[in-house]
XYZ file of C-alpha atoms in Angstrom:
720
model
C 0.000 0.000 0.000
C 1.261 3.466 -0.842
C 0.046 6.890 0.184
C 0.872 10.558 -0.330
C 1.695 12.444 2.851
C 1.685 16.042 3.971
C 4.876 15.123 5.912
C 6.446 17.945 7.916
C 4.651 20.703 6.043
C 1.346 19.691 7.562
C 2.818 20.309 10.982
C 3.882 23.738 9.818
C 0.376 24.483 8.590
C -1.231 23.243 11.780
C 1.259 25.124 13.949
C 0.462 28.395 12.269
C -3.242 27.659 12.502
C -3.993 27.410 8.831
C -4.916 23.751 8.693
C -6.160 23.253 12.209
C -8.708 20.684 11.036
C -6.881 19.221 8.023
C -5.925 15.631 7.360
C -2.304 15.314 6.182
C -1.170 14.240 2.722
C 1.065 11.248 2.102
C 3.189 9.750 -0.613
C 3.472 6.039 -1.453
C 4.130 3.644 1.392
C 4.763 -0.051 1.760
C 2.549 -0.180 4.838
C -0.076 2.052 6.477
C 1.299 5.260 7.897
C 1.575 6.204 11.553
C -1.584 6.556 13.583
C -1.279 10.203 14.538
C -0.442 13.576 13.112
C 3.157 13.954 12.112
C 5.449 16.024 14.344
C 6.322 19.616 13.614
C 9.394 20.350 11.505
C 12.665 20.434 13.350
C 12.936 23.847 15.034
C 15.655 26.162 13.829
C 18.241 27.684 16.121
C 16.156 30.852 16.204
C 13.300 31.456 18.595
C 9.891 31.757 16.993
C 9.655 35.297 18.325
C 12.678 36.395 16.297
C 12.375 37.837 12.828
C 14.586 35.649 10.648
C 14.694 38.194 7.836
C 15.887 41.053 10.065
C 19.447 40.720 8.716
C 18.427 40.166 5.092
C 18.024 42.674 2.315
C 14.590 41.640 1.039
C 13.551 42.986 -2.360
C 10.502 42.577 -4.617
C 10.890 40.274 -7.587
C 11.113 42.269 -10.796
C 9.169 40.589 -13.648
C 11.824 41.853 -16.082
C 14.561 39.820 -14.382
C 16.245 36.947 -16.118
C 15.225 33.718 -14.410
C 18.770 32.919 -13.350
C 18.953 36.302 -11.594
C 15.986 35.274 -9.485
C 17.553 31.930 -8.597
C 20.786 33.671 -7.619
C 18.750 35.844 -5.222
C 17.686 33.092 -2.844
C 16.348 32.366 -0.346
C 13.015 33.435 -1.760
C 11.011 34.977 1.054
C 7.473 33.946 1.956
C 5.407 36.216 4.188
C 3.274 33.432 5.559
C 1.090 35.715 7.633
C -0.026 37.916 4.736
C 0.271 35.895 1.518
C -3.199 35.032 0.114
C -1.835 32.033 -1.823
C -1.329 30.292 1.529
C -4.589 31.199 3.251
C -7.837 29.263 3.378
C -11.229 30.358 2.147
C -14.615 28.803 2.878
C -15.071 25.134 1.982
C -16.475 24.781 -1.519
C -19.314 22.566 -2.615
C -18.777 19.102 -4.083
C -18.722 19.412 -7.860
C -21.519 17.720 -9.777
C -21.125 16.305 -13.280
C -21.849 19.591 -15.047
C -19.586 21.661 -12.810
C -16.674 19.240 -13.097
C -17.184 19.079 -16.858
C -17.032 22.880 -17.034
C -13.818 22.938 -14.947
C -12.281 20.422 -17.347
C -13.340 22.394 -20.422
C -11.986 25.647 -18.975
C -8.571 24.119 -18.246
C -8.324 22.524 -21.676
C -9.137 25.895 -23.218
C -6.371 27.530 -21.150
C -4.010 24.961 -22.622
C -4.956 26.227 -26.084
C -6.431 22.965 -27.336
C -8.550 23.235 -30.492
C -12.308 23.019 -29.920
C -12.434 19.638 -31.638
C -9.869 18.214 -29.193
C -11.708 19.703 -26.225
C -14.927 18.025 -27.344
C -13.135 14.691 -27.695
C -11.858 14.918 -24.111
C -15.308 15.911 -22.837
C -16.776 12.896 -24.625
C -14.298 10.726 -22.757
C -15.384 12.403 -19.513
C -18.902 11.111 -20.266
C -17.740 7.670 -21.463
C -19.408 4.943 -19.319
C -16.193 2.889 -19.317
C -14.314 5.806 -17.782
C -17.134 6.552 -15.354
C -17.060 2.905 -14.308
C -13.450 3.360 -13.110
C -13.751 6.957 -11.861
C -17.250 7.726 -10.645
C -16.382 10.976 -8.822
C -16.711 13.873 -11.322
C -13.899 15.950 -9.762
C -11.366 13.083 -9.914
C -12.401 12.265 -13.488
C -12.066 15.910 -14.511
C -8.681 16.126 -12.805
C -7.281 13.111 -14.613
C -8.571 14.161 -18.041
C -7.013 17.620 -17.641
C -3.808 15.769 -18.538
C -5.170 14.599 -21.918
C -2.457 14.926 -24.537
C -0.225 16.810 -22.084
C 3.121 15.068 -22.300
C 4.521 13.323 -20.401
C 1.431 13.208 -18.157
C -0.715 11.410 -20.715
C 1.014 8.343 -19.277
C -1.001 8.803 -16.064
C -4.268 8.521 -18.016
C -2.945 5.569 -19.974
C -2.061 3.791 -16.729
C -5.259 4.455 -14.778
C -7.910 3.909 -17.456
C -5.888 2.511 -20.368
C -4.218 -0.369 -18.555
C -0.651 0.649 -19.399
C 0.725 -0.494 -16.055
C 2.245 -3.660 -14.646
C -1.114 -5.491 -14.670
C -2.101 -4.591 -18.231
C -5.536 -3.665 -16.860
C -7.308 -0.406 -15.997
C -7.485 0.398 -12.302
C -10.320 -1.233 -10.385
C -11.306 2.254 -9.228
C -9.989 5.715 -8.539
C -12.264 6.969 -5.801
C -12.829 8.965 -2.646
C -12.849 6.771 0.436
C -12.267 6.671 4.171
C -8.682 5.470 4.013
C -8.336 4.399 7.606
C -4.728 5.629 7.453
C -3.765 8.573 9.592
C -2.012 11.392 7.756
C -2.908 10.103 4.303
C -4.630 12.019 1.536
C -4.317 9.315 -1.105
C -3.163 5.737 -1.312
C -2.654 3.043 -3.905
C -3.385 -0.628 -3.222
C -1.462 -3.272 -5.182
C -3.316 -5.814 -7.301
C -5.154 -8.448 -5.264
C -7.943 -10.980 -5.550
C -10.321 -8.428 -4.039
C -9.566 -5.965 -6.833
C -9.606 -8.502 -9.625
C -5.859 -8.291 -10.073
C -6.004 -4.532 -10.614
C -4.593 -1.505 -8.820
C -6.925 0.528 -6.621
C -6.329 4.235 -5.953
C -8.187 6.013 -3.172
C -8.251 9.657 -2.100
C -9.283 10.595 1.424
C -12.967 11.577 1.393
C -12.172 14.703 3.435
C -10.803 16.161 0.198
C -13.979 15.591 -1.806
C -14.517 19.378 -2.005
C -11.109 20.094 -3.541
C -10.851 21.594 -7.050
C -9.807 19.053 -9.699
C -6.426 20.666 -10.352
C -5.458 20.469 -6.664
C -6.152 16.714 -6.697
C -3.730 16.126 -9.549
C -0.442 16.084 -7.573
C -1.828 13.278 -5.392
C -3.105 11.354 -8.426
C 0.199 11.738 -10.256
C 2.104 10.790 -7.112
C 0.210 7.532 -6.639
C 0.516 6.611 -10.320
C 4.308 6.760 -9.972
C 4.320 3.780 -7.630
C 4.811 0.346 -9.062
C 3.953 -3.119 -7.872
C 7.093 -3.647 -5.817
C 8.148 -2.896 -2.270
C 8.138 0.785 -1.400
C 11.340 2.610 -0.444
C 12.693 5.932 0.717
C 14.116 6.844 -2.713
C 10.767 5.965 -4.309
C 8.906 8.298 -1.961
C 11.413 11.084 -2.496
C 11.139 10.776 -6.268
C 7.339 10.661 -6.182
C 7.069 13.720 -3.931
C 9.482 15.699 -6.072
C 7.917 14.709 -9.386
C 4.386 15.512 -8.209
C 5.635 18.952 -7.105
C 7.239 19.526 -10.499
C 3.914 18.572 -12.087
C 2.060 21.063 -9.905
C 4.473 23.782 -10.987
C 3.774 22.963 -14.635
C 0.025 23.071 -13.992
C 0.306 26.507 -12.375
C 2.173 27.764 -15.432
C -0.998 26.912 -17.370
C -3.454 28.249 -14.772
C -1.759 30.604 -12.286
C -5.106 31.454 -10.683
C -5.254 27.940 -9.213
C -2.611 29.021 -6.666
C -5.377 31.058 -5.012
C -8.036 28.341 -4.740
C -7.845 28.784 -0.966
C -8.194 25.101 -0.028
C -6.214 22.761 2.171
C -4.508 21.034 -0.745
C -3.833 24.382 -2.409
C -1.942 25.631 0.638
C 0.029 22.397 0.827
C 0.804 22.206 -2.896
C 1.892 25.856 -2.897
C 4.152 25.307 0.094
C 5.744 22.240 -1.468
C 6.382 24.225 -4.652
C 7.931 27.027 -2.583
C 10.283 24.449 -1.026
C 11.323 23.283 -4.493
C 11.949 26.834 -5.738
C 14.320 27.441 -2.819
C 16.255 24.204 -3.392
C 19.378 23.861 -5.506
C 21.671 21.054 -6.525
C 24.486 19.896 -8.765
C 23.948 22.577 -11.420
C 24.603 25.417 -8.991
C 22.984 28.594 -7.793
C 21.207 29.634 -10.989
C 19.230 26.399 -11.253
C 16.730 24.364 -9.247
C 17.810 21.109 -7.614
C 16.670 18.954 -4.709
C 19.618 18.338 -2.355
C 20.748 21.646 -0.915
C 20.020 25.373 -0.755
C 21.743 28.734 -0.730
C 21.677 29.220 3.048
C 20.650 25.913 4.602
C 16.990 26.863 5.049
C 14.228 26.766 2.438
C 11.443 28.117 4.691
C 12.319 31.768 5.246
C 10.035 34.624 6.173
C 7.710 36.065 8.803
C 5.821 33.210 10.438
C 8.376 30.567 9.458
C 11.033 31.255 12.107
C 10.529 27.991 13.967
C 10.924 25.763 10.896
C 14.038 24.721 9.088
C 14.928 22.356 6.270
C 17.980 22.608 4.056
C 16.234 21.363 0.886
C 13.003 19.875 -0.399
C 14.610 16.461 -0.003
C 15.436 17.137 3.646
C 11.945 18.504 4.308
C 10.342 15.317 2.992
C 12.613 13.097 5.073
C 11.755 14.994 8.253
C 8.546 12.973 8.144
C 9.525 9.983 10.340
C 7.436 7.693 8.142
C 9.497 8.467 5.058
C 12.711 8.475 7.053
C 11.962 4.963 8.322
C 11.501 3.452 4.862
C 14.318 1.318 3.573
C 16.658 2.307 0.775
C 16.023 -0.805 -1.291
C 16.026 -0.100 -5.014
C 12.430 -0.739 -6.085
C 11.597 -0.921 -9.792
C 10.071 2.178 -11.348
C 6.570 2.167 -12.830
C 5.656 2.863 -16.485
C 4.438 6.328 -15.449
C 7.713 7.098 -13.690
C 9.597 5.919 -16.776
C 7.579 8.289 -18.982
C 8.185 11.263 -16.682
C 11.918 10.620 -16.480
C 12.506 10.216 -20.213
C 12.535 13.963 -20.818
C 15.539 14.469 -18.511
C 18.945 14.396 -20.190
C 20.995 11.462 -18.988
C 18.001 9.248 -18.243
C 19.549 6.424 -20.247
C 22.385 6.277 -17.713
C 19.931 4.573 -15.348
C 20.138 1.439 -17.493
C 17.595 -0.787 -19.171
C 15.755 -1.557 -15.932
C 15.768 1.623 -13.837
C 15.058 1.518 -10.132
C 14.344 4.134 -7.486
C 17.802 4.699 -6.001
C 20.408 7.414 -5.390
C 21.374 7.427 -9.062
C 17.802 8.288 -10.012
C 17.603 10.994 -7.343
C 20.905 12.408 -8.620
C 19.372 12.524 -12.099
C 16.448 14.523 -10.689
C 18.854 16.826 -8.850
C 20.661 17.563 -12.123
C 17.609 17.533 -14.363
C 14.768 19.297 -12.560
C 15.962 22.603 -14.006
C 15.371 21.231 -17.502
C 11.668 21.162 -16.616
C 11.239 24.012 -14.142
C 13.634 26.286 -16.009
C 14.908 29.519 -14.449
C 12.359 31.528 -16.429
C 9.580 29.161 -15.339
C 10.786 29.553 -11.744
C 10.501 33.334 -12.126
C 6.899 33.011 -13.295
C 6.030 30.672 -10.436
C 7.690 32.890 -7.817
C 5.644 35.839 -9.074
C 2.490 33.706 -9.020
C 3.134 32.708 -5.396
C 3.804 36.310 -4.368
C 7.351 35.688 -3.121
C 10.184 38.146 -2.545
C 13.914 37.751 -3.193
C 17.082 38.278 -1.143
C 19.722 40.792 -2.214
C 22.259 39.850 0.463
C 22.866 40.385 4.164
C 22.387 43.634 6.068
C 24.378 42.260 9.003
C 27.558 44.341 8.565
C 27.026 48.066 8.024
C 30.523 49.363 8.874
C 33.339 50.138 6.458
C 35.867 47.349 6.048
C 39.609 47.350 5.433
C 41.722 44.362 4.338
C 42.485 42.025 7.228
C 46.002 41.067 8.289
C 47.395 38.624 10.810
C 47.628 41.477 13.317
C 43.835 41.706 13.328
C 43.106 38.516 15.290
C 42.035 40.685 18.228
C 39.824 42.741 15.891
C 37.807 39.764 14.669
C 35.392 38.940 13.158
C 36.949 38.641 9.748
C 34.249 39.682 7.294
C 33.948 38.746 3.603
C 34.622 41.662 1.297
C 34.218 39.481 -1.787
C 30.975 37.856 -0.675
C 30.720 35.870 -3.913
C 33.463 33.570 -2.588
C 31.074 32.503 0.194
C 27.679 32.687 -1.525
C 26.306 29.427 -2.941
C 23.952 31.526 -5.066
C 26.984 32.286 -7.241
C 28.011 28.642 -7.602
C 28.166 26.943 -10.969
C 28.648 23.364 -11.979
C 32.360 22.657 -12.630
C 33.100 22.719 -16.336
C 36.551 21.132 -16.227
C 36.919 17.932 -18.183
C 38.529 15.074 -16.302
C 40.247 13.076 -19.028
C 43.667 11.668 -18.219
C 45.663 14.307 -20.102
C 43.762 17.217 -18.477
C 44.136 15.776 -14.992
C 47.839 15.106 -15.456
C 48.340 18.727 -16.518
C 46.311 19.894 -13.512
C 48.431 17.719 -11.227
C 51.636 19.153 -12.678
C 50.348 22.710 -12.218
C 49.286 22.034 -8.619
C 52.613 20.408 -7.770
C 54.416 23.483 -9.064
C 52.143 25.788 -7.060
C 52.764 23.790 -3.904
C 56.519 24.142 -4.419
C 57.159 20.435 -4.637
C 60.789 19.600 -5.349
C 61.724 18.228 -8.735
C 62.127 14.775 -7.209
C 58.762 14.863 -5.444
C 57.040 16.165 -8.561
C 58.507 13.340 -10.598
C 57.432 10.790 -8.001
C 53.860 12.115 -7.835
C 53.504 12.191 -11.618
C 54.968 8.698 -11.839
C 52.432 7.502 -9.274
C 49.621 9.025 -11.349
C 50.927 7.122 -14.407
C 51.488 3.847 -12.550
C 49.383 1.017 -13.989
C 48.768 -0.656 -10.629
C 47.740 2.650 -9.065
C 45.399 3.322 -11.979
C 43.900 -0.136 -11.556
C 43.021 0.742 -7.946
C 41.927 4.328 -8.657
C 40.694 4.486 -12.224
C 39.034 7.895 -11.913
C 41.547 10.401 -13.278
C 40.564 13.253 -10.958
C 40.671 11.169 -7.781
C 43.959 9.577 -8.823
C 45.471 13.015 -9.466
C 44.226 14.326 -6.105
C 45.701 11.342 -4.283
C 48.995 11.798 -6.116
C 48.972 15.482 -5.152
C 48.522 14.637 -1.473
C 51.617 12.424 -1.516
C 53.586 15.627 -2.166
C 52.085 17.711 0.666
C 53.033 17.352 4.317
C 51.654 16.341 6.757
C 49.086 14.590 4.568
C 51.488 12.494 2.515
C 51.822 9.738 5.167
C 48.038 9.549 5.513
C 47.475 8.957 1.814
C 50.483 6.670 1.485
C 49.014 4.515 4.270
C 45.721 4.283 2.398
C 47.476 3.440 -0.860
C 49.502 0.772 0.958
C 46.290 -0.456 2.639
C 47.799 0.205 6.086
C 44.778 1.022 8.223
C 42.098 -0.525 10.377
C 40.236 -1.477 7.194
C 41.268 -4.464 5.115
C 41.125 -2.590 1.805
C 40.159 0.901 0.642
C 37.934 2.173 -2.147
C 37.701 5.867 -2.987
C 35.151 6.849 -5.620
C 32.762 9.543 -6.753
C 29.122 8.809 -5.988
C 25.768 10.550 -5.646
C 25.410 11.207 -1.915
C 22.147 11.496 0.013
C 23.442 14.621 1.769
C 25.079 17.856 0.565
C 28.465 17.016 2.096
C 31.971 16.473 0.735
C 32.417 12.825 1.595
C 30.998 9.828 3.420
C 32.755 6.850 4.978
C 31.411 3.325 5.280
C 32.985 -0.049 5.981
C 31.507 -3.265 4.629
C 31.234 -6.547 6.490
C 34.236 -7.790 4.507
C 36.367 -4.951 5.843
C 36.435 -2.838 2.689
C 36.528 0.834 3.620
C 34.665 3.057 1.235
C 35.164 6.795 0.897
C 32.456 8.166 -1.340
C 33.222 11.641 -2.658
C 30.242 13.777 -3.595
C 29.813 13.790 -7.358
C 29.219 17.554 -7.066
C 33.039 17.769 -6.945
C 33.563 16.152 -10.348
C 35.530 18.690 -12.367
C 36.464 20.781 -9.334
C 40.036 21.645 -8.404
C 42.427 18.943 -7.224
C 42.819 20.868 -3.960
C 39.100 20.775 -3.150
C 39.027 17.115 -4.158
C 42.056 16.346 -1.987
C 40.457 18.027 1.037
C 37.333 15.898 0.531
C 39.453 12.742 0.377
C 41.126 13.683 3.664
C 37.768 14.296 5.295
C 36.404 10.964 4.091
C 39.445 9.027 5.282
C 39.386 10.680 8.714
C 35.725 9.785 9.181
C 36.893 6.206 9.724
C 35.916 5.343 13.300
C 34.195 2.723 15.394
C 31.068 4.908 15.256
C 29.853 8.183 13.746
C 30.041 10.694 16.571
C 29.922 14.495 16.801
C 33.602 14.520 17.793
C 34.903 12.458 14.866
C 32.699 14.429 12.472
C 34.109 17.715 13.801
C 37.708 16.505 13.691
C 37.409 15.249 10.110
C 35.920 18.601 9.055
C 38.596 20.496 11.001
C 41.577 18.582 9.626
C 40.342 18.739 6.034
C 39.649 22.467 6.369
C 43.170 23.083 7.647
C 44.496 21.009 4.748
C 42.487 23.206 2.368
C 43.906 26.313 4.083
C 47.456 25.060 3.493
C 46.685 24.450 -0.166
C 45.113 27.904 -0.562
C 48.273 29.351 1.007
C 50.300 27.802 -1.826
C 47.761 28.265 -4.592
C 45.486 31.276 -3.769
C 43.470 31.171 -7.009
C 41.975 27.836 -5.871
C 39.673 29.756 -3.495
C 38.198 31.822 -6.339
C 36.633 28.957 -8.286
C 32.816 29.454 -8.299
C 31.805 25.881 -7.519
C 29.748 24.296 -4.770
C 32.824 22.485 -3.456
C 35.035 25.571 -3.343
C 32.438 27.897 -1.841
C 31.535 25.290 0.787
C 35.225 24.992 1.745
C 35.565 28.779 1.885
C 32.655 28.836 4.336
C 34.412 26.162 6.419
C 37.557 28.236 6.473
C 35.763 31.473 7.385
C 34.073 29.736 10.317
C 37.443 28.421 11.489
C 39.274 31.748 11.181
C 36.628 33.427 13.349
C 36.771 30.710 16.012
C 39.032 30.542 19.058
C 40.116 27.876 21.536
C 38.324 27.410 24.812
C 40.535 27.061 27.835
C 38.663 25.022 30.412
C 41.306 25.653 33.055
C 41.217 29.426 32.710
C 37.565 29.542 31.791
C 38.389 32.169 29.219
C 38.795 32.572 25.503
C 42.168 33.055 23.864
C 42.353 36.542 22.366
C 44.869 35.983 19.604
C 44.499 32.321 18.753
C 42.503 30.233 16.307
C 40.552 27.279 17.654
C 37.322 25.505 16.842
C 35.300 25.077 20.051
C 34.302 28.714 20.598
C 33.905 31.999 18.779
C 36.631 34.604 19.068
C 36.114 37.166 21.876
C 33.347 39.587 21.011
C 32.232 37.492 18.019
C 28.653 36.231 18.085
C 28.601 34.869 14.540
C 31.578 33.180 12.865
C 29.967 33.758 9.449
C 29.522 37.546 9.621
C 28.126 39.453 6.679
C 26.438 36.323 5.342
C 22.889 35.039 5.583
C 24.052 31.975 7.548
C 24.886 32.156 11.267
C 26.999 29.940 13.539
C 28.452 30.294 17.033
C 31.781 28.492 16.396
C 33.415 26.177 13.886
C 32.197 23.172 15.854
C 28.653 24.550 16.015
C 28.794 25.261 12.286
C 29.754 21.644 11.559
C 27.286 20.048 13.946
C 24.377 22.126 12.630
C 25.164 21.108 9.049
C 24.388 18.042 6.976
C 27.719 16.567 8.074
C 26.159 15.714 11.426
C 22.999 14.071 10.092
C 22.629 10.647 11.666
C 25.564 10.888 14.080
C 25.395 9.048 17.387
C 24.344 10.970 20.457
C 27.332 9.491 22.303
C 30.402 11.639 21.695
C 33.072 9.177 22.895
C 34.786 7.163 20.164
C 37.984 5.293 19.407
C 40.145 7.011 16.789
C 41.296 5.114 13.741
C 44.961 4.325 13.223
C 45.045 6.839 10.369
C 43.640 9.621 12.547
C 46.177 8.847 15.262
C 48.978 8.932 12.704
C 47.906 12.185 11.073
C 47.347 13.849 14.455
C 50.836 12.805 15.521
C 52.487 13.962 12.298
C 50.552 17.254 12.440
C 51.945 18.045 15.868
C 48.618 17.530 17.623
C 48.778 13.980 19.052
C 45.645 12.705 20.707
C 45.991 12.019 24.454
C 46.516 8.419 25.503
C 44.616 6.766 28.323
C 45.163 3.470 30.084
C 43.315 1.634 27.309
C 44.767 3.675 24.478
C 43.604 6.830 22.754
C 39.982 7.909 22.806
C 38.263 10.947 21.384
C 36.623 12.517 24.408
C 36.195 16.011 25.809
C 39.829 16.165 26.923
C 41.043 15.179 23.459
C 38.856 17.844 21.873
C 40.141 20.534 24.237
C 43.728 19.497 23.629
C 43.288 19.609 19.858
C 41.425 22.915 20.185
C 44.456 24.460 21.857
C 46.806 23.340 19.091
C 44.963 24.668 16.045
C 46.943 27.903 16.080
C 50.176 25.900 15.850
C 48.818 24.050 12.828
C 47.573 27.282 11.222
C 50.984 28.907 10.881
C 50.967 32.736 10.927
C 52.273 33.030 7.378
C 49.630 30.614 6.134
C 46.854 32.428 7.971
C 47.953 35.759 6.517
C 47.963 34.328 2.991
C 44.506 32.802 3.468
C 43.071 36.112 4.698
C 44.263 37.725 1.478
C 43.121 34.875 -0.792
C 39.631 34.923 0.713
C 39.427 38.703 0.550
C 38.542 39.111 4.212
C 38.348 42.419 6.043
C 37.767 43.880 9.487
C 35.742 46.887 10.553
C 37.528 50.228 10.701
């Protein structure tokens, strides 16, 4: 059984009092949903009484803008308390045959269909065979609104034409008491009771909804196949039904103001999509990340936070609890995906998995183009963001002598603004990557001997057999020439670690992070580098490899997550010191690392013995004296480098227990970096004492000359 859910957005609506009596929506499920209303979205760090746009420069959207200009002015701002597209009117009457027929005719006319085609669709509306499957006039009108509208004709063909796994029309598409809490629609697999056919049901509480507002739920359910449901399947169905709603509003913008429960939900889901970005960068729509880490921004939304539409969906515990098994896609899903470039890469028998979600992340902007996004933002009555109003003082270039004058503030804000990010355009063929490696080795002042050794390693047949990806192989070869990271990488290459063997590869990741670590039952350690970094600089790639390797631990804890982020950020700082132009590349990977580095430079060590902050030192556990935000002048806020890391996607799913046993590689790199972890009676552990000790040594690792060079490369300033 599968059902479409309101997930966390219903809680938002209820909290604000808009849907106080609503029943939530659901997406497809393998089993009935939970028996109570879903919890509210995860609260943000702000109090609900605060105005989260107080530090933003909020501007009206100009209809003359280019669409990409709009998408580089995110987050888009929603004034929940005043926007009529998100308010409810009186409950409408149930449509009779004539009224539903008129709604259908009006929509077909808006589409520009010739009168002859409109009459043919209306005749199908009256067809007894169609009525036998879909008795409710509003559902029938909704479905037939898709007539001849590609690729959504596939939904009609599946429901009443039998083009689905059974080869038969659905037993019924009807309003019913679902008996499933939090569900607006559900699909039942073929059974003896249904004559071997699918059965789709929509919660009877929505019988008054306009036909167009029913369509996202109908499309969603049609995307489910006859296999076991999964988390990726639900994510894909939710995202694709939201894309469909956006396309419907482009035909009939007035539908955004229907004033019903489903209208408010569908509008809010579309708003979440418009604020999400992905692999193609700031000027495009994606599903995995966002410009500032929050897609719900505006008066009335202070207590709610989600970093992307994907994250907002998974905040529903029901979706989050579904497995990640790769279930086969349905004929409808296949039809909807075919218009996305790269769809053939999914293979002859596509399944709902991370590869498919990565395709959506890259391809959504081919459907909801920047110009379409502009039209939809205007329809929803949104505003745009023109930057931060946080810093009003005049800035001068920062120097090493300004540690006491922190915070360091971005002068070139584009180096820290994901709105400016673009997908890397660098090709990664062997010749290009070898040239990039040679250039990086020269920039990092490698000796002639070391350069020759690193290039020889890149060319080595055995090394290539282990690391066939040219970019990853070049980044690994680069690290063998840079201290103190050379021993770390050489240990991995030599397979000298707690793991039996190592694999390092690019992969689509479920989170907007640089790298993930996992160890199989056979002992193979896997470092998966976010495919967002494909084509990025070798330095950014190398930092991600370091982070992934250092995530090796007996468990995922806040401490190991922070240390891996810290060490890789310091490695990036050292590489920027040698090669300053690396920090200017407008990619997701580079800008994300620049943000890491800014947060670190504005942090200071915490001395537990003195109970005071160090005035002229860099640490990671606290903000520098007098600094309340280590990301000043930007839309994002954080209280220290550690807080920045632990409030990011890096910390998703970490254990609540902070104590962990460090890996051999972490012990080795800490020792070679001059920051050895303290040893107890049973060996080294990462505990509070270890964190404090490392915190006090960051300044020694961030040499003064390096820090000065980084301040210049990042274009940081301090207030006059």
